[in-house]
PDB file of C-alpha atoms in Angstrom:
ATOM      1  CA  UNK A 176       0.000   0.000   0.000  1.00 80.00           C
ATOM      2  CA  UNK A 177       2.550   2.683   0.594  1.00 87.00           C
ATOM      3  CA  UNK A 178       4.301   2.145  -2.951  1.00 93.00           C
ATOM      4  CA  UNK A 179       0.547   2.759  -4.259  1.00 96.00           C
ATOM      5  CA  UNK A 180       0.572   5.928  -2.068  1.00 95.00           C
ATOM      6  CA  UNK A 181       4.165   7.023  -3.248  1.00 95.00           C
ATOM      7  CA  UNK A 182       3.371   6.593  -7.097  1.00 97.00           C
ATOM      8  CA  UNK A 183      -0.389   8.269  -6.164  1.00 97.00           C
ATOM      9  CA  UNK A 184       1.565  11.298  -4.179  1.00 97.00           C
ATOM     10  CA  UNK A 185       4.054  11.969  -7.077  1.00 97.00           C
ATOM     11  CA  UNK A 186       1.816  12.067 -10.132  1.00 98.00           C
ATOM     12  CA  UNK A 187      -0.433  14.282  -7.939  1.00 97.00           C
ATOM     13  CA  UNK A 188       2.521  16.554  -7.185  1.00 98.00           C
ATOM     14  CA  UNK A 189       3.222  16.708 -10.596  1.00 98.00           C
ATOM     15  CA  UNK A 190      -0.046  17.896 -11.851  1.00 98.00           C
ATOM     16  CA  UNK A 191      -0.185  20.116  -8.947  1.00 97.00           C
ATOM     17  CA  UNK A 192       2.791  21.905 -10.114  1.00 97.00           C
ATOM     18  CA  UNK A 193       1.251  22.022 -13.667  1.00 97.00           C
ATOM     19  CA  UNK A 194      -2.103  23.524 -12.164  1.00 95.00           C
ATOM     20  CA  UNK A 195       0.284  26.022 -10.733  1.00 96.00           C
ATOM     21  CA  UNK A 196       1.410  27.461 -13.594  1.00 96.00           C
ATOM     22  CA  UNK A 197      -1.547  26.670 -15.513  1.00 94.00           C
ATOM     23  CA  UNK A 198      -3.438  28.865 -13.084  1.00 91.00           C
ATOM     24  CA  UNK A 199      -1.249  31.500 -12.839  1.00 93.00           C
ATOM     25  CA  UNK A 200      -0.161  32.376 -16.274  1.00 93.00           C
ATOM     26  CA  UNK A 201      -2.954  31.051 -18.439  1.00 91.00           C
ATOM     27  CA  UNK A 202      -5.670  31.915 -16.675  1.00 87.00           C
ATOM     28  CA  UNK A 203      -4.210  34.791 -14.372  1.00 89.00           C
ATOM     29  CA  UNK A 204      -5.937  33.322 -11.723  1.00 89.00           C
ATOM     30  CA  UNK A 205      -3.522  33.453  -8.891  1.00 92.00           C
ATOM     31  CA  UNK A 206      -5.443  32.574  -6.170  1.00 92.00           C
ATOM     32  CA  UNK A 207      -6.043  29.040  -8.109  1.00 92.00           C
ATOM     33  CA  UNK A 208      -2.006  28.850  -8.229  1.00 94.00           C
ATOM     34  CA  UNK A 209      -1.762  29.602  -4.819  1.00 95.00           C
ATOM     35  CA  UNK A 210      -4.070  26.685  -3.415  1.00 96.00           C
ATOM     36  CA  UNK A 211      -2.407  24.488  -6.041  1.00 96.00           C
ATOM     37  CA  UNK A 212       0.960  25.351  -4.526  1.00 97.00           C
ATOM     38  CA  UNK A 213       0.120  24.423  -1.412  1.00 96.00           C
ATOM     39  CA  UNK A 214      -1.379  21.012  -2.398  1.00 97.00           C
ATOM     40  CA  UNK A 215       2.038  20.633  -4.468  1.00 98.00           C
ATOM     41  CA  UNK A 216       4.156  21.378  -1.102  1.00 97.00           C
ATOM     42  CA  UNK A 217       1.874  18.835   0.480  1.00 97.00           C
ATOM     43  CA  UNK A 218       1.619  15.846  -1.300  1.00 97.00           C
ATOM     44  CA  UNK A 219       5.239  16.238  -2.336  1.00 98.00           C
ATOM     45  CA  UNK A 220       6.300  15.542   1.695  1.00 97.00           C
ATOM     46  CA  UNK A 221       4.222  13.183   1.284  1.00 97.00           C
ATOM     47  CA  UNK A 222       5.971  11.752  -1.111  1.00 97.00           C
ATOM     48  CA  UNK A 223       9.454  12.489   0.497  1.00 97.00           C
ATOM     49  CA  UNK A 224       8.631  10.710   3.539  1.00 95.00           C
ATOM     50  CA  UNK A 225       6.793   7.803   1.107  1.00 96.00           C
ATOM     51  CA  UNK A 226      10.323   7.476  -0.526  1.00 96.00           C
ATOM     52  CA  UNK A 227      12.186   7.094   2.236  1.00 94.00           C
ATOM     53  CA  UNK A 228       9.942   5.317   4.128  1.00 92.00           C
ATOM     54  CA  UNK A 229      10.396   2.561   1.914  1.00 93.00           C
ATOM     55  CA  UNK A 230      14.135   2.946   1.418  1.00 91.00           C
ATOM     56  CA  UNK A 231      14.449   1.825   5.071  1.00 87.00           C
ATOM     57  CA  UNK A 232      15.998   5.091   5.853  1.00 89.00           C
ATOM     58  CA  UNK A 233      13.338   6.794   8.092  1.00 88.00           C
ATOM     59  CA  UNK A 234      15.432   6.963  11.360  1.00 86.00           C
ATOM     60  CA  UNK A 235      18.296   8.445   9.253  1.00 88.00           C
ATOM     61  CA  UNK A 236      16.239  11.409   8.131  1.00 90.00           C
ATOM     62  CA  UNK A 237      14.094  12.073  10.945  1.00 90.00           C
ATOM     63  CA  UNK A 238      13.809  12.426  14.409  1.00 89.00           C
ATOM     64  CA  UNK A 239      10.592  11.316  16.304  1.00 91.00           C
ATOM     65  CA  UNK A 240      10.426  14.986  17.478  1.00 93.00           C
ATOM     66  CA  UNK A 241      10.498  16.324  14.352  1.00 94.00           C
ATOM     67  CA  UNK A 242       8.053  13.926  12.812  1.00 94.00           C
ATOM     68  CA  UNK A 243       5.933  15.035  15.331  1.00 95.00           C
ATOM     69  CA  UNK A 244       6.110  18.470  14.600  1.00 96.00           C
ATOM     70  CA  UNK A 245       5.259  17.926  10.776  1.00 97.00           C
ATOM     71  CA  UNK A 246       1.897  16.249  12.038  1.00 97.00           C
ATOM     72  CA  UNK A 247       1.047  19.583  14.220  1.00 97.00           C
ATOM     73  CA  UNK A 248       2.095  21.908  11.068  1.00 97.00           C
ATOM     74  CA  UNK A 249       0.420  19.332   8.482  1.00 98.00           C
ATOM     75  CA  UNK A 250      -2.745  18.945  10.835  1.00 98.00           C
ATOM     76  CA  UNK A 251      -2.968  23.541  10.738  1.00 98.00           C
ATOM     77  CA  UNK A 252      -2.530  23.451   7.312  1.00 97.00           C
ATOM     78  CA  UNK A 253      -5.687  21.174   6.766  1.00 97.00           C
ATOM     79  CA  UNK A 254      -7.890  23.008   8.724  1.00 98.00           C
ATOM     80  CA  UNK A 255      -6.836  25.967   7.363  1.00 98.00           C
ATOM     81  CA  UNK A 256      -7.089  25.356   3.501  1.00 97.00           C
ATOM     82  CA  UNK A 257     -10.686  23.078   4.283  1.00 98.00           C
ATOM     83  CA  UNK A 258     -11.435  26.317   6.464  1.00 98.00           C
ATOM     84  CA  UNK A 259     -10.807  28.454   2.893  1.00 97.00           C
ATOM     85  CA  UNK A 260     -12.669  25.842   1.085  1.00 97.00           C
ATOM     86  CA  UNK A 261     -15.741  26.388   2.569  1.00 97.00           C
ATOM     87  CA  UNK A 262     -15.744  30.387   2.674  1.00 97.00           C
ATOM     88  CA  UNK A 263     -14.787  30.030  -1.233  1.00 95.00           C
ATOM     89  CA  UNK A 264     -18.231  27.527  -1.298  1.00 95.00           C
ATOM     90  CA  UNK A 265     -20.048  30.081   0.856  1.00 95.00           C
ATOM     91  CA  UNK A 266     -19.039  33.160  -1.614  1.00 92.00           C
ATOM     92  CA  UNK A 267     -19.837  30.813  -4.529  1.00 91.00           C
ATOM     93  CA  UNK A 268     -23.621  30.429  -3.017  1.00 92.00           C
ATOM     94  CA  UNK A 269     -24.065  33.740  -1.615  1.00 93.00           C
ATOM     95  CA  UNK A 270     -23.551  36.325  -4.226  1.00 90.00           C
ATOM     96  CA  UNK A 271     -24.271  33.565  -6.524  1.00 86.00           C
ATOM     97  CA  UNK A 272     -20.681  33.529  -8.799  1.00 83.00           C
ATOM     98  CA  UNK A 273     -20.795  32.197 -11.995  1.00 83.00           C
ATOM     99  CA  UNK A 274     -19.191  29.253 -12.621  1.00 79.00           C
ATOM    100  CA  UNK A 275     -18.332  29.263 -15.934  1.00 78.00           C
ATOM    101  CA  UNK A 276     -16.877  32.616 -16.630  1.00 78.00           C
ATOM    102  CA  UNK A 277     -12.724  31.458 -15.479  1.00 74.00           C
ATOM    103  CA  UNK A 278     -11.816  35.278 -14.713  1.00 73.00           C
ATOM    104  CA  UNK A 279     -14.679  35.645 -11.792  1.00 76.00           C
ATOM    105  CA  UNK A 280     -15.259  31.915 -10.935  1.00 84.00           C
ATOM    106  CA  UNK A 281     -14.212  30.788  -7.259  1.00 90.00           C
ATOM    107  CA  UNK A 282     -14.357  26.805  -8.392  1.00 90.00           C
ATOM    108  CA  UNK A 283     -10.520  26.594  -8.918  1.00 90.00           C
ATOM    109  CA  UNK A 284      -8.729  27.746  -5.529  1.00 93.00           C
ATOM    110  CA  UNK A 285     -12.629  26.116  -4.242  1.00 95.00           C
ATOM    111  CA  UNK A 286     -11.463  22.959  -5.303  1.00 94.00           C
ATOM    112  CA  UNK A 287      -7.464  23.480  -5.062  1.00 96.00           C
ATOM    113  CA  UNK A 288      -8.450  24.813  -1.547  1.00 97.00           C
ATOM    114  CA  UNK A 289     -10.439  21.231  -0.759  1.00 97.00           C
ATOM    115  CA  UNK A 290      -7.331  19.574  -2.203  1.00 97.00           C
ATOM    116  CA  UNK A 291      -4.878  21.377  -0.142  1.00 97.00           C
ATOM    117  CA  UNK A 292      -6.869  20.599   2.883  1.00 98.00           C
ATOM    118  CA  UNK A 293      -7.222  16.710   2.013  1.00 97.00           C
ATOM    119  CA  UNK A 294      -3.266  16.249   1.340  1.00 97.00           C
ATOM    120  CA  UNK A 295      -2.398  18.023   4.573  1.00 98.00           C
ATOM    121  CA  UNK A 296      -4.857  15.905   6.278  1.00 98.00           C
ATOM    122  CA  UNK A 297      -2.997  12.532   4.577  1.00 97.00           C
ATOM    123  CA  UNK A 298       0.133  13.983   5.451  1.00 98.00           C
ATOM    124  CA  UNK A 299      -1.224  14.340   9.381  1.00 98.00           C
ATOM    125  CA  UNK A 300      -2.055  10.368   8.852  1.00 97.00           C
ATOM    126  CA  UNK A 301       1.224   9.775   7.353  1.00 96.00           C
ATOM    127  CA  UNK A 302       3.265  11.035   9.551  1.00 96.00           C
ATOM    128  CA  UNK A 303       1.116   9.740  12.686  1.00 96.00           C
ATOM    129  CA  UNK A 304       1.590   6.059  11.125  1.00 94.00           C
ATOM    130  CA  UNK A 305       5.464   6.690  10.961  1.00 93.00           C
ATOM    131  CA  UNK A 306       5.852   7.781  14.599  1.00 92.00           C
ATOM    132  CA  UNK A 307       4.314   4.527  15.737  1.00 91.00           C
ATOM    133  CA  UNK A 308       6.207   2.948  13.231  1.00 86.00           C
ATOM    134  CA  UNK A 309       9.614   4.732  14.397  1.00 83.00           C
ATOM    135  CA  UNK A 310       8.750   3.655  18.194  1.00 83.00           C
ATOM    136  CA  UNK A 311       8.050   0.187  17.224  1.00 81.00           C
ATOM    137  CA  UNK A 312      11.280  -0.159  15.975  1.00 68.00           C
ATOM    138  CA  UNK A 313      14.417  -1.306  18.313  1.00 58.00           C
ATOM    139  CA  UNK A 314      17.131   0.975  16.758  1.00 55.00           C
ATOM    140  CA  UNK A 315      20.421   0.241  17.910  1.00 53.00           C
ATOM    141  CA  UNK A 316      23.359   2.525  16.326  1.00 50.00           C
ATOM    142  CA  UNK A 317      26.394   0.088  16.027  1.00 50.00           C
ATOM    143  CA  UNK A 318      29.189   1.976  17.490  1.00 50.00           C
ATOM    144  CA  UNK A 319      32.711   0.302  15.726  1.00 52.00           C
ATOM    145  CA  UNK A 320      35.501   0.926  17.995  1.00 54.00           C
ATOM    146  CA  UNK A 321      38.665   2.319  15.953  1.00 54.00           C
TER     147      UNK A 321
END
């Protein structure tokens, strides 16, 4: 299951990083880049730690305090961008925006916004499952006597 989510967090952070410049210079929408740049920062962690995860090499990388701390940031960030999300729905009900017309439409950093939220929430899981991974296992440093 992890290679599944390694392979599922690098093609997302590639179109991410399309969407980004998609957004910004096509459409001028920068807003819509913004969100998308966060979901790229995201669910390209996630695919950091995914990498090394599987490498074996978690312990070298990180510390258990500093996974924790990427769960507290990564936990903010999803209520923040899922907090956006749903002002961006609100706006899009209440002074009824069109959807179709790209330079006034509040679907794209809507949806980026929803998609920011939901990789910072998987990276909160992520990172929770490798701190009880990185307790459950007996690491010993071999120490070689010179």
């Amino acid at each position: 299951m992890s290679k599944f989510y390694l392979y599922y967090s690098l093609i997302c952070t590639i179109s991410f990083t399309c969407a980004i410049f998609i957004f910004t210079f096509k459409y001028n929408r920068t807003d819509g880049g913004l969100w998308a740049a966060f979901a790229s920062v995201n669910s390209g962690i996630c695919f950091y730690l995914y990498n090394i995860y599987i490498g074996n090499k978690l312990q070298n990388h990180f510390s258990l305090k500093y996974l924790n701390y990427l769960s507290v940031i990564s936990f903010i960030s999803c209520l923040v961008c899922i907090a956006f999300g749903i002002w961006y729905t609100f706006a899009i009900i209440y002074w009824k925006i069109p959807l179709s017309e790209y330079d006034r439409s509040l679907i794209f950093p809507c949806v980026f916004s929803f998609l920011s939220g939901k990789w910072g929430f998987h990276l909160h899981t992520a990172t929770k499952k490798f701190m009880k991974e990185y307790t459950s296992f007996n690491y010993t440093p071999i120490i070689q006597n010179i």
